[in-house]
Coordinates of C-alpha atoms and ligand atoms in Angstrom, one line a residue:
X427 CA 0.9 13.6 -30.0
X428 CA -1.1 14.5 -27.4
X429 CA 0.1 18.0 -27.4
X430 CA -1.0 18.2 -30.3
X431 CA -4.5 16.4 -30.0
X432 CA -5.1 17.4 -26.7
X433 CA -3.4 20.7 -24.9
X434 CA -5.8 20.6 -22.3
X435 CA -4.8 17.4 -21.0
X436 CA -1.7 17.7 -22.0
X437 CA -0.7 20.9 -19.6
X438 CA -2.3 19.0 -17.1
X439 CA 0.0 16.1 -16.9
X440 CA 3.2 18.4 -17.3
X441 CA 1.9 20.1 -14.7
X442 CA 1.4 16.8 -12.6
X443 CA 4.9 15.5 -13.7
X444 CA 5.8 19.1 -12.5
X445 CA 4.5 18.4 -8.8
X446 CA 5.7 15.3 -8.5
X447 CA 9.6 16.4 -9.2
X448 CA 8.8 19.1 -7.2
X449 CA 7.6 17.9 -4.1
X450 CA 8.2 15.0 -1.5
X451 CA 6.0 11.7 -1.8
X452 CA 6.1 10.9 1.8
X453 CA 2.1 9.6 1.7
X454 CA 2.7 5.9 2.5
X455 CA 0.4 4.1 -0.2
X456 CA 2.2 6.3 -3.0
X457 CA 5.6 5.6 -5.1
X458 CA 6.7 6.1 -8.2
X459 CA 7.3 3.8 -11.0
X460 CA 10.2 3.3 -13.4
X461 CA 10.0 4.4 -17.2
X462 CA 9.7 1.0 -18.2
X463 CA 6.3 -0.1 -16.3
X464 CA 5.1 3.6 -17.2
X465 CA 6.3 2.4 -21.2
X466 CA 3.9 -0.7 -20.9
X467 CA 0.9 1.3 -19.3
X468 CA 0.7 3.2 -22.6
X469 CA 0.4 -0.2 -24.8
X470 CA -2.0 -1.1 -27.4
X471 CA -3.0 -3.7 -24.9
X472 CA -5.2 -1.4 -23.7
X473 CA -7.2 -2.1 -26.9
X474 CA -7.8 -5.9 -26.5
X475 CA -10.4 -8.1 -24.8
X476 CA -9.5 -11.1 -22.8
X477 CA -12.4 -12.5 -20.7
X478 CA -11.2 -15.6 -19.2
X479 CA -7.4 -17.1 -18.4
X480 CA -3.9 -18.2 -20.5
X481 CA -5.1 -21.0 -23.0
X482 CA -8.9 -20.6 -22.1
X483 CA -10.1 -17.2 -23.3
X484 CA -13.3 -16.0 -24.7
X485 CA -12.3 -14.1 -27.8
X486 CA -9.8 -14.9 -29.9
X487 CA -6.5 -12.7 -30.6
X488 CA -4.6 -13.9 -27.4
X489 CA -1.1 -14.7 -28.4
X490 CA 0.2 -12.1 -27.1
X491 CA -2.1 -11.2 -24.1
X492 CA -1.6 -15.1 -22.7
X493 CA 2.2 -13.7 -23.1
X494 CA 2.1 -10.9 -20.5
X495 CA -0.4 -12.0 -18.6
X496 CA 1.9 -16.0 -17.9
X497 CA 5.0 -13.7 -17.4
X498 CA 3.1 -11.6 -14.5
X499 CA 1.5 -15.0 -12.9
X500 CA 5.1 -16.8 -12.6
X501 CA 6.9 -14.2 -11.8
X502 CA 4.5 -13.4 -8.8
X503 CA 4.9 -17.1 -8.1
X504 CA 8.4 -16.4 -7.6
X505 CA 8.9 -13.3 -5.4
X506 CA 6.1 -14.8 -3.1
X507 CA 6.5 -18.6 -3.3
X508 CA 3.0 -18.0 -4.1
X509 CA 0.6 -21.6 -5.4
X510 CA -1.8 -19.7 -7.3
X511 CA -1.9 -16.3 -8.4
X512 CA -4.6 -13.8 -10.6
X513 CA -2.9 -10.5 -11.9
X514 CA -6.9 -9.4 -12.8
X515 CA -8.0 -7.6 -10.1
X516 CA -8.6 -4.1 -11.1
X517 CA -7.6 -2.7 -7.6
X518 CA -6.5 -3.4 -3.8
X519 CA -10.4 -3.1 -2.9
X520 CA -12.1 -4.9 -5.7
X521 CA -8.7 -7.7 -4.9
X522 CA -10.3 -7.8 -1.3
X523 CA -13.9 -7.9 -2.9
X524 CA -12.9 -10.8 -5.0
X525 CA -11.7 -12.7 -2.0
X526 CA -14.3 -12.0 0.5
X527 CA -16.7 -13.5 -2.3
X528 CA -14.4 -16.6 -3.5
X529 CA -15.0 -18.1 0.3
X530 CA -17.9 -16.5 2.1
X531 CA -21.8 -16.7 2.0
X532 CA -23.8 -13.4 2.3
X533 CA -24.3 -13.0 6.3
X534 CA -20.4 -14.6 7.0
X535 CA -18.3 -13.8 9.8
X536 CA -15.2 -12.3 9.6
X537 CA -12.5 -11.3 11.5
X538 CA -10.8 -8.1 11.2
X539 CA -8.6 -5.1 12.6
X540 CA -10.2 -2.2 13.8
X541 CA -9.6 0.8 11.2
X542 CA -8.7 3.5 14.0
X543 CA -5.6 0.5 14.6
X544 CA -4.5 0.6 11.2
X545 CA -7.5 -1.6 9.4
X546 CA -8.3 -0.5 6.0
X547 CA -12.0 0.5 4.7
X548 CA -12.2 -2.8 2.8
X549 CA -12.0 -4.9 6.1
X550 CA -15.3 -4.0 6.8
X551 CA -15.7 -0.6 7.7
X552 CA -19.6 0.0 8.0
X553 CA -19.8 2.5 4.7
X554 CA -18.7 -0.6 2.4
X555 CA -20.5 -3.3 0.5
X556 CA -18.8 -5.9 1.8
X557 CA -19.7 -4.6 5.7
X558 CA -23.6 -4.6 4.2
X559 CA -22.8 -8.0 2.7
X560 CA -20.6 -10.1 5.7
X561 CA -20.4 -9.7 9.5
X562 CA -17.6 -8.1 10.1
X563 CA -16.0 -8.3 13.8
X564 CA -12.9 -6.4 15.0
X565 CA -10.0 -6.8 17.3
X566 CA -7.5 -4.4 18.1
X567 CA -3.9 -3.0 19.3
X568 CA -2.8 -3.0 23.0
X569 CA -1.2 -0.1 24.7
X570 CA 2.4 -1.3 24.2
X571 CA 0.7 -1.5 20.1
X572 CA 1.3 -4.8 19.4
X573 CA -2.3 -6.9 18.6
X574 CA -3.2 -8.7 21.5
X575 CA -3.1 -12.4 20.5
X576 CA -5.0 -13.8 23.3
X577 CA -7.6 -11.3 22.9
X578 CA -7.5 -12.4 19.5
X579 CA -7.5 -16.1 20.0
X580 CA -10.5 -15.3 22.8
X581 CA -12.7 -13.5 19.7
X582 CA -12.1 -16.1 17.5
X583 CA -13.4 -19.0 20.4
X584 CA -15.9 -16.9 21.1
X585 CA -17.1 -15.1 17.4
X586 CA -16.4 -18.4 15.6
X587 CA -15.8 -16.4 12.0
X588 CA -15.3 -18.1 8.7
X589 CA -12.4 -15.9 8.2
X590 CA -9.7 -14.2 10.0
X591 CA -8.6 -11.1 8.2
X592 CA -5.0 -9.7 8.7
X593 CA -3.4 -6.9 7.7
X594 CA -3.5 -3.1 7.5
X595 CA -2.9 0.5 5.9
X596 CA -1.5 1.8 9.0
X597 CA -0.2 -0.3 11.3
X598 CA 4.0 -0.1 11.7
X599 CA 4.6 -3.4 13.1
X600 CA 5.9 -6.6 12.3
X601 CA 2.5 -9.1 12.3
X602 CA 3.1 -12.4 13.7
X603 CA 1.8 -14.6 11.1
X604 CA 1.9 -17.8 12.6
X605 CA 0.1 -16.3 15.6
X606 CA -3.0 -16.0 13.1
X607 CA -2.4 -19.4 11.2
X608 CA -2.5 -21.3 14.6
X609 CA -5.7 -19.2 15.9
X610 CA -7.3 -19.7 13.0
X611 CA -6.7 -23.0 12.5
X612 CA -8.3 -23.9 16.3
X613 CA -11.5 -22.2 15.6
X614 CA -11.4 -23.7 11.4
X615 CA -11.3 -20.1 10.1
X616 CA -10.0 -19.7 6.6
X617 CA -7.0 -16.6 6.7
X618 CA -6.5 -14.3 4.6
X619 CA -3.8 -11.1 5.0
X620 CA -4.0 -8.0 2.7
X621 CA 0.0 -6.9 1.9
X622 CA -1.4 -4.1 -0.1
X623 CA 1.4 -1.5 2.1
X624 CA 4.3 -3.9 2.6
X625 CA 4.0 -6.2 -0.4
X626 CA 7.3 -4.9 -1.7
X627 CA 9.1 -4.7 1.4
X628 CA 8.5 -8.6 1.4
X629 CA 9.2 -8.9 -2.3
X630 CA 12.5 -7.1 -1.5
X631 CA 13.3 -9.4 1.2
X632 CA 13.5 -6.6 4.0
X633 CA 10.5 -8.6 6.3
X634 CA 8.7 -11.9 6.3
X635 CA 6.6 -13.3 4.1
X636 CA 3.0 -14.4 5.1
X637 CA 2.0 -15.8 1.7
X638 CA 3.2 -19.6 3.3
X639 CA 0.9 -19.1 6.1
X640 CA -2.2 -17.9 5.0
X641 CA -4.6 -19.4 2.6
X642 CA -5.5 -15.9 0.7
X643 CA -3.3 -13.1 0.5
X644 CA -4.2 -9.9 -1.4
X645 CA -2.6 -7.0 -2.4
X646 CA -2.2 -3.7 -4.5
X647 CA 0.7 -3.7 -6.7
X648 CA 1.2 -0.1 -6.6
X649 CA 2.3 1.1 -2.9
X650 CA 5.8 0.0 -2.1
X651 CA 5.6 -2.8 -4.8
X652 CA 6.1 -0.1 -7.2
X653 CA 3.9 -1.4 -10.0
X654 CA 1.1 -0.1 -12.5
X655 CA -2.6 0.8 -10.0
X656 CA -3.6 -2.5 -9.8
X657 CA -4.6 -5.6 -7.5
X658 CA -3.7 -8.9 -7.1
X659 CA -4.7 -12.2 -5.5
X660 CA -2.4 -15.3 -4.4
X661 CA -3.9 -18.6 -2.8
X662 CA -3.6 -22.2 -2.4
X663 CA -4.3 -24.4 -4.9
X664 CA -7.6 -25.4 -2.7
X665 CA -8.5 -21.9 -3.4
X666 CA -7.7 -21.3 -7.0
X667 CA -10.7 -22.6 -8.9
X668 CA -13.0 -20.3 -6.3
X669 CA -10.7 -16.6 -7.0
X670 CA -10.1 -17.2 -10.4
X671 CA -14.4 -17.7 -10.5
X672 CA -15.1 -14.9 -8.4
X673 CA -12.7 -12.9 -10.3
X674 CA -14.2 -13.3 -13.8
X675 CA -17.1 -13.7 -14.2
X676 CA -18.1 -13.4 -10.4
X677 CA -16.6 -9.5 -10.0
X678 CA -14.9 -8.0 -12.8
X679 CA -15.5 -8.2 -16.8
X680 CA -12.3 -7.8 -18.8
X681 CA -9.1 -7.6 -17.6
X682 CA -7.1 -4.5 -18.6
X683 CA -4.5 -6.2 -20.9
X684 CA -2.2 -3.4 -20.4
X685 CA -2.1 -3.3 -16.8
X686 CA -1.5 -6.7 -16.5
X687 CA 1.6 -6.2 -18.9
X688 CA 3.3 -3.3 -16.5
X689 CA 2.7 -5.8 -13.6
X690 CA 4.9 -8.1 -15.4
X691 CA 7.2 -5.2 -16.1
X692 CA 7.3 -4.5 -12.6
X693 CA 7.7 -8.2 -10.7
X694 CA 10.5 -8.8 -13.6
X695 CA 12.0 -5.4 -11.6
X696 CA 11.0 -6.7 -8.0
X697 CA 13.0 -9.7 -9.0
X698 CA 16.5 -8.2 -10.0
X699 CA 19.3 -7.7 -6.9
X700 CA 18.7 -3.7 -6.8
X701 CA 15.1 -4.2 -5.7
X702 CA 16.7 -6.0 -2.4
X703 CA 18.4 -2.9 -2.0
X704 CA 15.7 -0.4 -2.0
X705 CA 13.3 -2.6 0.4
X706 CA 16.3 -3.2 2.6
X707 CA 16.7 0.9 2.4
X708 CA 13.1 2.0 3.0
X709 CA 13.2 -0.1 6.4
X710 CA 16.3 1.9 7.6
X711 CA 15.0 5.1 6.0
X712 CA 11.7 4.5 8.3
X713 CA 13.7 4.1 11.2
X714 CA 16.1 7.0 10.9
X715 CA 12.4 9.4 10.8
X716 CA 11.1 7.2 13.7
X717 CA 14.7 8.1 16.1
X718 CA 14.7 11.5 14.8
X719 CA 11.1 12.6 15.1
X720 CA 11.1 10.5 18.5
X721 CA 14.0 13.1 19.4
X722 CA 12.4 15.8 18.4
X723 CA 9.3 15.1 20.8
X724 CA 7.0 13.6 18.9
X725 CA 4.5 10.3 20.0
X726 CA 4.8 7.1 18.1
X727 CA 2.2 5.1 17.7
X728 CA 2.6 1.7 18.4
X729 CA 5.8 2.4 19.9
X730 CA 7.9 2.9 15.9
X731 CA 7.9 1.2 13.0
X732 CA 9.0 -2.3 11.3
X733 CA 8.0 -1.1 7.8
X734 CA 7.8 1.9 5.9
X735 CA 6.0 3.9 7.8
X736 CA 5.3 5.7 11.4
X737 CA 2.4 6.9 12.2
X738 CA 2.8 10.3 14.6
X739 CA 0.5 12.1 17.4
X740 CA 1.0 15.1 16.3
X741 CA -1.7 16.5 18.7
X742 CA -1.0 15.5 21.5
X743 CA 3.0 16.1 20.7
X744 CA 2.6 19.6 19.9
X745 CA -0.7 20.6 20.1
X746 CA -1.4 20.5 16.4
X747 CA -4.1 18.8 14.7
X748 CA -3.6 15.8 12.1
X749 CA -5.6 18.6 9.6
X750 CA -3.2 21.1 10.1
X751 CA 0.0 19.6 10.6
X752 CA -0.9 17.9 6.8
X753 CA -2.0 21.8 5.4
X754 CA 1.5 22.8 7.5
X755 CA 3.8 20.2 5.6
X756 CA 2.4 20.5 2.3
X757 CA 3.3 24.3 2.4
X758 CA 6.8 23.2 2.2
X759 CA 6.3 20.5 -0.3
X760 CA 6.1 17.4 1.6
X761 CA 2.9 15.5 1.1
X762 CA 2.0 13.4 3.7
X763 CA -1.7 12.5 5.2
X764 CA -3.7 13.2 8.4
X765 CA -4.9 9.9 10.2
X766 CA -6.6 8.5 12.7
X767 CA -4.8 7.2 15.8
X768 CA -6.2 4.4 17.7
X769 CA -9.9 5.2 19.3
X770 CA -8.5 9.0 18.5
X771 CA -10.8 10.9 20.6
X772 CA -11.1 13.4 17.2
X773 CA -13.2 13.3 14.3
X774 CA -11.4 11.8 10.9
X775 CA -11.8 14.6 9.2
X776 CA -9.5 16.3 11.8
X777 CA -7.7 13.5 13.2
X778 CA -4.8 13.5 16.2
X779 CA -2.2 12.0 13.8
X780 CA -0.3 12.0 10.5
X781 CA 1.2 8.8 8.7
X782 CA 4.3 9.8 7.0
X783 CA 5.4 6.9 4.8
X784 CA 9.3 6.6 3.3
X785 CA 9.1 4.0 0.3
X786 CA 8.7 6.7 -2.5
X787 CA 11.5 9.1 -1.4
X788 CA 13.8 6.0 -1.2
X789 CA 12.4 5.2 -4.8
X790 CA 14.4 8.3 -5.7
X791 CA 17.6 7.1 -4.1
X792 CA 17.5 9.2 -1.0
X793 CA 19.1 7.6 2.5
X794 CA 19.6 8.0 6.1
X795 CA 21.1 11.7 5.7
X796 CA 18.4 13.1 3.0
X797 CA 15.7 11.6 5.8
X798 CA 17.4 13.2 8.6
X799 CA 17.3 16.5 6.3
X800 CA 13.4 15.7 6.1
X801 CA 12.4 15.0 9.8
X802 CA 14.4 18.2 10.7
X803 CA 11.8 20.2 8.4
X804 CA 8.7 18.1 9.6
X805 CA 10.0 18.9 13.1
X806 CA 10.9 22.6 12.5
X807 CA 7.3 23.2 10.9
X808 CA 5.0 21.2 13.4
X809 CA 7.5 22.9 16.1
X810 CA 5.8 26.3 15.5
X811 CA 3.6 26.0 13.0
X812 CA 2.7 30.1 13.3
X813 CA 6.4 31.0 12.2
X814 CA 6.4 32.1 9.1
X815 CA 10.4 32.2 8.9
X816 CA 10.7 28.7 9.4
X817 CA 8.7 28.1 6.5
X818 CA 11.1 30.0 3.9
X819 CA 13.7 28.1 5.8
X820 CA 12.1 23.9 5.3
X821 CA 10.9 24.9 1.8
X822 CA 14.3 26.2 0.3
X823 CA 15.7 22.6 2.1
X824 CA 12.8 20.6 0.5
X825 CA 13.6 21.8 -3.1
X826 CA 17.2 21.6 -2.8
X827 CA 16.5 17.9 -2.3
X828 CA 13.9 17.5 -4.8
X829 CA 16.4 19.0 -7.4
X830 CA 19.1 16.6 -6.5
X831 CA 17.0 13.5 -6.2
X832 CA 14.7 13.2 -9.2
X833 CA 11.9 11.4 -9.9
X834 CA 12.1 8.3 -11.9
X835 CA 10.0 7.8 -14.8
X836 CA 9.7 11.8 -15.9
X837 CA 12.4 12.7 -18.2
X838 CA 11.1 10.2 -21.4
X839 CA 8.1 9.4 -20.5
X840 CA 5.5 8.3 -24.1
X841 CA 3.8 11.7 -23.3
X842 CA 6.9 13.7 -23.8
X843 CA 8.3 12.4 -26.8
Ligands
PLP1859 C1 -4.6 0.7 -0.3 C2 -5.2 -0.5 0.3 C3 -6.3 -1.1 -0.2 C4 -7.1 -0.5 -1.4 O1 -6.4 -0.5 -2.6 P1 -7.0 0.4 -3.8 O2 -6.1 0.1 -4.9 O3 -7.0 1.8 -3.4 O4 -8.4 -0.1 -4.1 C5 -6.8 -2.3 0.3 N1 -6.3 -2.8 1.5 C6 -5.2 -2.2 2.1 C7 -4.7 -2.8 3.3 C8 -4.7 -1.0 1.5 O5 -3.7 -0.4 2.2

């Protein structure tokens, strides 16, 4: 149909699809999702408005919505032993945005890790509404890169904040969520942790789960959960009446029916044995490309990974930039992103380091040899990023594993047939 109705945009998802198969995924906040939650995405749900809840809606016509949008709540409930959950949230920053404005008066306090040490934007970075809107306060990493817990416990005694924000984009170790729940609770902060990067390593069982320690918990759905773009919030009861408010009508109008419905799709697919099996995989994946690029002379920051992700010096490994070691890789077909390091001495728009995630090439079914395959390349091209010979060399490897590993999702996809 829309080949017909629409070449134009037509060529240009083929040609997406085409770039996909074609290249590595190795940018940590991507993945890609099965056939089925792609299936749902391109629903007539998209059509319908339903302002309001299950059993309490605005407009009528909500059989069927109520439907989708129950199965995505319980099954939520289930992977994360969650009280209350909303599936509404448009997005991991409006999720955050919702929360923030469930609990806190204009002016609030609050908590959070320093972006240079893996924060994200949304924990109140100073371009951001909600860093115009709250007080936002940061702590940090130590040198061995583990967060300093008695420098945190000294903020809190000393900044009193309302809230005490965990959670990251690129931080590679294991948080110690008790650590936060006791701090918090000696200073009366509420806590809130943003799994928007790991929330499908701890649906899949490979790590903890914070959601029984913290009173809010946000995420994305889409990074290694490996759902539709979307947000979501999970609370205590306490909390419910205030995030389902802030949500609608506080934040957002309608939720996007169809959305919510490849959510459901994709916790009903978080919840089945095999999804145990690829969180369980990305972990060792992450630590095969933390052993080999540690081998091959490259920094660690924070000392390797517990998730899905390392993030790398690159500068001062090898003497190449995080802008050019990211132009370098994607040359061969691995797409990966430059990054800051903590207090990097260099701008972010030329960083010291890259963050080189592994949840999407595991998506694809690719293990400890394929990642060996892929640091060897990464290495090789960051190595000697002037030799042209090498580059021949990585690509031809790259697409020999892209050919033999493809990508879920593209072969009967609604667009195609
Ligand atoms: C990705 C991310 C977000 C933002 O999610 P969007 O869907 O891009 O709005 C928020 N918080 C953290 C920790 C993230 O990693």
């Amino acid at each position: 149909m829309l080949k017909v109705s629409d070449p134009q945009v037509f060529e240009a998802v083929e040609n997406e699809e085409q770039r996909q198969q074609n290249g590595l995924e190795m940018i940590a906040s991507e993945n890609y999702v099965s056939e089925a939650v792609l299936e749902a995405l391109g629903t007539v749900f998209t059509n319908k408005y339903s302002e309001g809840y299950p059993g309490k809606r605005y407009y009528g016509g909500q059989e069927f919505t109520d439907v989708v949008e129950t199965l995505a709540i319980e099954r939520a409930k289930k992977i994360f032993g969650a009280e209350h959950v909303n599936v509404q949230p448009h997005s991991g920053a409006p999720a955050n945005m919702i929360a923030y404005s469930a609990v806190l008066q204009p002016g609030d306090k609050v908590l959070g890790m320093d972006l240079s040490h893996g924060g994200h934007l949304t924990h109140g970075h100073p371009v951001t509404l909600s860093a115009q809107i709250y007080d936002f306060v940061r702590y940090k990493t130590d040198k061995s890169g583990e967060i300093d817990y008695k420098q945190l416990e000294e903020m809190a005694k000393k900044e009193k904040p309302k809230m005490i924000l965990a959670g990251f984009s690129a931080y590679t170790r294991q948080l110690d969520y008790k650590k936060f729940a006791e701090i918090a609770e000696k200073v009366g902060a509420i806590t809130m942790i943003d799994i928007a990067h790991i929330a499908g390593l701890i649906a899949g069982k490979a790590i903890p789960n914070p959601v029984p320690y913290f009173d809010i918990v946000t995420t994305t759905t889409h990074k290694t959960l490996r759902g539709p773009r979307g947000g979501m919030v999970m609370c205590k009861n306490k909390y419910a009446k205030a995030i389902d408010k802030a949500t609608f009508p506080g934040f957002q109008g309608g939720p996007h029916m169809n959305n919510v419905a490849a959510k459901a799709v994709a916790f009903g697919e978080a919840l089945r044995p095999e999804f145990q099996d690829y969180a369980k995989q990305v972990i060792k994946n992450a630590k095969v490309l933390e052993n080999e690029l540690r081998e091959s002379g490259f920094k660690l920051m924070f000392g390797g990974t517990d998730n899905h992700m390392v993030l790398v010096d690159v500068f001062d490994s090898k003497g190449v930039s995080g802008k050019e070691a990211e132009e370098a890789l994607d040359k061969i077909g691995i797409t990966i992103n430059k990054n800051v390091i903590p207090d990097d001495p260099r701008s972010p728009m030329d960083p010291s380091g890259i963050r080189v995630g592994v949840a999407a090439v595991t998506t694809r079914g690719m293990k400890e040899t394929e990642v060996k395959i892929i640091a060897e390349q990464i290495a090789l091209i960051l190595g000697d990023i002037r030799n042209k010979d090498n580059y021949t060399k990585a690509k031809k490897a790259i697409s020999e594993l892209c050919d033999r590993f493809p990508m879920p999702g593209i072969k009967e996809t609604a667009m195609a047939k």
